[in-house]
């Protein structure tokens, strides 16, 4: 695995970003504002990120694991009996799939490359 991501949908992106940066000391490493969606990526530690997205569309919380390549995504998918759909390209360009984890939260495996 390359990185751990904790994506959260938030009602107020600016307030959530201030909380994580001002109160917890995280740093903003990326962001976007397009197609009616705004977001920020904050670094927690080397290889660990919190992603904030607004507006939320009601997805249940998830944990996301970044791997190094699309072929690694495909390899992990091959071993998943319960994946909801095969790997695909997401609207923001990354490639991956989602599976229901053992605790009920969704687990995403994806790659930027």
PDB file of C-alpha atoms in Angstrom:
ATOM      1  CA  UNK A   1       0.000   0.000   0.000  1.00  0.00           C
ATOM      2  CA  UNK A   2       1.124   3.478  -0.808  1.00  0.00           C
ATOM      3  CA  UNK A   3      -1.111   5.668   1.390  1.00  0.00           C
ATOM      4  CA  UNK A   4      -4.119   5.688   3.712  1.00  0.00           C
ATOM      5  CA  UNK A   5      -6.908   8.156   2.954  1.00  0.00           C
ATOM      6  CA  UNK A   6      -9.825   9.103   5.196  1.00  0.00           C
ATOM      7  CA  UNK A   7     -12.390  10.918   3.017  1.00  0.00           C
ATOM      8  CA  UNK A   8     -15.166  12.892   4.720  1.00  0.00           C
ATOM      9  CA  UNK A   9     -18.150  14.701   3.266  1.00  0.00           C
ATOM     10  CA  UNK A  10     -18.655  18.003   5.084  1.00  0.00           C
ATOM     11  CA  UNK A  11     -21.361  20.668   4.990  1.00  0.00           C
ATOM     12  CA  UNK A  12     -18.913  23.578   5.480  1.00  0.00           C
ATOM     13  CA  UNK A  13     -15.562  22.974   3.799  1.00  0.00           C
ATOM     14  CA  UNK A  14     -13.965  26.168   5.101  1.00  0.00           C
ATOM     15  CA  UNK A  15     -14.898  25.462   8.736  1.00  0.00           C
ATOM     16  CA  UNK A  16     -13.754  21.835   8.478  1.00  0.00           C
ATOM     17  CA  UNK A  17     -10.453  22.863   6.884  1.00  0.00           C
ATOM     18  CA  UNK A  18      -9.854  25.455   9.616  1.00  0.00           C
ATOM     19  CA  UNK A  19     -10.524  22.841  12.307  1.00  0.00           C
ATOM     20  CA  UNK A  20      -8.010  20.365  10.906  1.00  0.00           C
ATOM     21  CA  UNK A  21      -5.357  23.000  10.122  1.00  0.00           C
ATOM     22  CA  UNK A  22      -5.751  25.441  13.033  1.00  0.00           C
ATOM     23  CA  UNK A  23      -6.709  23.007  15.785  1.00  0.00           C
ATOM     24  CA  UNK A  24      -4.819  19.854  14.757  1.00  0.00           C
ATOM     25  CA  UNK A  25      -1.948  21.337  12.763  1.00  0.00           C
ATOM     26  CA  UNK A  26      -2.527  19.419   9.508  1.00  0.00           C
ATOM     27  CA  UNK A  27      -1.326  21.041   6.288  1.00  0.00           C
ATOM     28  CA  UNK A  28      -3.317  21.476   3.070  1.00  0.00           C
ATOM     29  CA  UNK A  29      -1.525  19.688   0.219  1.00  0.00           C
ATOM     30  CA  UNK A  30      -4.174  19.810  -2.516  1.00  0.00           C
ATOM     31  CA  UNK A  31      -7.606  21.183  -3.296  1.00  0.00           C
ATOM     32  CA  UNK A  32     -10.180  21.614  -6.031  1.00  0.00           C
ATOM     33  CA  UNK A  33     -13.282  23.607  -6.933  1.00  0.00           C
ATOM     34  CA  UNK A  34     -15.083  22.330 -10.021  1.00  0.00           C
ATOM     35  CA  UNK A  35     -18.398  20.991 -11.230  1.00  0.00           C
ATOM     36  CA  UNK A  36     -20.147  22.176  -8.047  1.00  0.00           C
ATOM     37  CA  UNK A  37     -17.767  20.288  -5.743  1.00  0.00           C
ATOM     38  CA  UNK A  38     -15.056  21.720  -3.506  1.00  0.00           C
ATOM     39  CA  UNK A  39     -12.448  19.766  -1.646  1.00  0.00           C
ATOM     40  CA  UNK A  40      -9.206  19.845   0.287  1.00  0.00           C
ATOM     41  CA  UNK A  41      -6.580  17.193   0.975  1.00  0.00           C
ATOM     42  CA  UNK A  42      -4.724  17.488   4.277  1.00  0.00           C
ATOM     43  CA  UNK A  43      -1.570  15.608   5.212  1.00  0.00           C
ATOM     44  CA  UNK A  44      -1.774  13.814   8.567  1.00  0.00           C
ATOM     45  CA  UNK A  45       1.636  12.122   8.335  1.00  0.00           C
ATOM     46  CA  UNK A  46       3.800  10.576   5.645  1.00  0.00           C
ATOM     47  CA  UNK A  47       1.410   8.450   3.581  1.00  0.00           C
ATOM     48  CA  UNK A  48      -1.748   9.432   5.533  1.00  0.00           C
ATOM     49  CA  UNK A  49      -4.331  11.978   4.374  1.00  0.00           C
ATOM     50  CA  UNK A  50      -7.735  13.393   5.323  1.00  0.00           C
ATOM     51  CA  UNK A  51      -9.821  14.411   2.309  1.00  0.00           C
ATOM     52  CA  UNK A  52     -12.692  16.852   2.812  1.00  0.00           C
ATOM     53  CA  UNK A  53     -15.410  17.172   0.155  1.00  0.00           C
ATOM     54  CA  UNK A  54     -18.387  19.535   0.010  1.00  0.00           C
ATOM     55  CA  UNK A  55     -21.205  19.318  -0.662  1.00  0.00           C
ATOM     56  CA  UNK A  56     -21.717  15.801   0.551  1.00  0.00           C
ATOM     57  CA  UNK A  57     -24.029  13.526  -1.387  1.00  0.00           C
ATOM     58  CA  UNK A  58     -24.774  11.144   1.449  1.00  0.00           C
ATOM     59  CA  UNK A  59     -22.174   8.447   0.902  1.00  0.00           C
ATOM     60  CA  UNK A  60     -21.386   6.408   4.005  1.00  0.00           C
ATOM     61  CA  UNK A  61     -17.907   7.017   5.440  1.00  0.00           C
ATOM     62  CA  UNK A  62     -15.102   5.075   3.848  1.00  0.00           C
ATOM     63  CA  UNK A  63     -11.443   4.271   4.204  1.00  0.00           C
ATOM     64  CA  UNK A  64      -9.339   4.481   1.056  1.00  0.00           C
ATOM     65  CA  UNK A  65      -6.062   2.731   0.339  1.00  0.00           C
ATOM     66  CA  UNK A  66      -3.882   4.118  -2.437  1.00  0.00           C
ATOM     67  CA  UNK A  67      -1.696   1.670  -4.341  1.00  0.00           C
ATOM     68  CA  UNK A  68       1.051   2.488  -6.827  1.00  0.00           C
ATOM     69  CA  UNK A  69      -0.566   1.499 -10.128  1.00  0.00           C
ATOM     70  CA  UNK A  70      -3.695   0.417 -11.953  1.00  0.00           C
ATOM     71  CA  UNK A  71      -2.281  -3.096 -12.225  1.00  0.00           C
ATOM     72  CA  UNK A  72      -2.040  -3.233  -8.414  1.00  0.00           C
ATOM     73  CA  UNK A  73      -5.690  -2.137  -8.193  1.00  0.00           C
ATOM     74  CA  UNK A  74      -6.604  -4.968 -10.564  1.00  0.00           C
ATOM     75  CA  UNK A  75      -4.553  -7.431  -8.513  1.00  0.00           C
ATOM     76  CA  UNK A  76      -6.273  -6.496  -5.254  1.00  0.00           C
ATOM     77  CA  UNK A  77      -9.673  -6.648  -6.990  1.00  0.00           C
ATOM     78  CA  UNK A  78      -8.986 -10.188  -8.208  1.00  0.00           C
ATOM     79  CA  UNK A  79      -8.941 -11.349  -4.590  1.00  0.00           C
ATOM     80  CA  UNK A  80     -12.169  -9.543  -3.603  1.00  0.00           C
ATOM     81  CA  UNK A  81     -15.293 -11.665  -3.689  1.00  0.00           C
ATOM     82  CA  UNK A  82     -17.608  -8.897  -2.413  1.00  0.00           C
ATOM     83  CA  UNK A  83     -16.632  -5.904  -4.567  1.00  0.00           C
ATOM     84  CA  UNK A  84     -19.698  -4.028  -5.790  1.00  0.00           C
ATOM     85  CA  UNK A  85     -18.292  -3.469  -9.293  1.00  0.00           C
ATOM     86  CA  UNK A  86     -15.003  -3.986 -11.155  1.00  0.00           C
ATOM     87  CA  UNK A  87     -12.356  -1.251 -11.095  1.00  0.00           C
ATOM     88  CA  UNK A  88     -13.244   1.827 -13.115  1.00  0.00           C
ATOM     89  CA  UNK A  89     -12.142   5.408 -13.728  1.00  0.00           C
ATOM     90  CA  UNK A  90     -13.733   7.886 -11.256  1.00  0.00           C
ATOM     91  CA  UNK A  91     -14.831  11.397 -12.341  1.00  0.00           C
ATOM     92  CA  UNK A  92     -11.713  13.073 -10.859  1.00  0.00           C
ATOM     93  CA  UNK A  93      -9.468  10.685 -12.808  1.00  0.00           C
ATOM     94  CA  UNK A  94      -8.335   8.039 -10.332  1.00  0.00           C
ATOM     95  CA  UNK A  95      -8.855   4.329 -10.984  1.00  0.00           C
ATOM     96  CA  UNK A  96     -10.231   1.895  -8.425  1.00  0.00           C
ATOM     97  CA  UNK A  97     -13.124   0.085  -6.815  1.00  0.00           C
ATOM     98  CA  UNK A  98     -15.104  -0.009  -3.579  1.00  0.00           C
ATOM     99  CA  UNK A  99     -15.961  -2.995  -1.425  1.00  0.00           C
ATOM    100  CA  UNK A 100     -17.965  -3.291   1.806  1.00  0.00           C
ATOM    101  CA  UNK A 101     -15.522  -3.720   4.697  1.00  0.00           C
ATOM    102  CA  UNK A 102     -16.031  -6.039   7.676  1.00  0.00           C
ATOM    103  CA  UNK A 103     -17.147  -3.178   9.967  1.00  0.00           C
ATOM    104  CA  UNK A 104     -19.813  -2.017   7.498  1.00  0.00           C
ATOM    105  CA  UNK A 105     -17.845   0.958   6.142  1.00  0.00           C
ATOM    106  CA  UNK A 106     -16.912   1.061   2.491  1.00  0.00           C
ATOM    107  CA  UNK A 107     -13.280   0.401   1.588  1.00  0.00           C
ATOM    108  CA  UNK A 108     -11.844   1.926  -1.582  1.00  0.00           C
ATOM    109  CA  UNK A 109      -8.679   0.703  -3.320  1.00  0.00           C
ATOM    110  CA  UNK A 110      -7.411   3.140  -5.933  1.00  0.00           C
ATOM    111  CA  UNK A 111      -4.458   4.576  -7.842  1.00  0.00           C
ATOM    112  CA  UNK A 112      -3.722   7.991  -9.329  1.00  0.00           C
ATOM    113  CA  UNK A 113      -1.543   6.369 -11.977  1.00  0.00           C
TER     114      UNK A 113
END
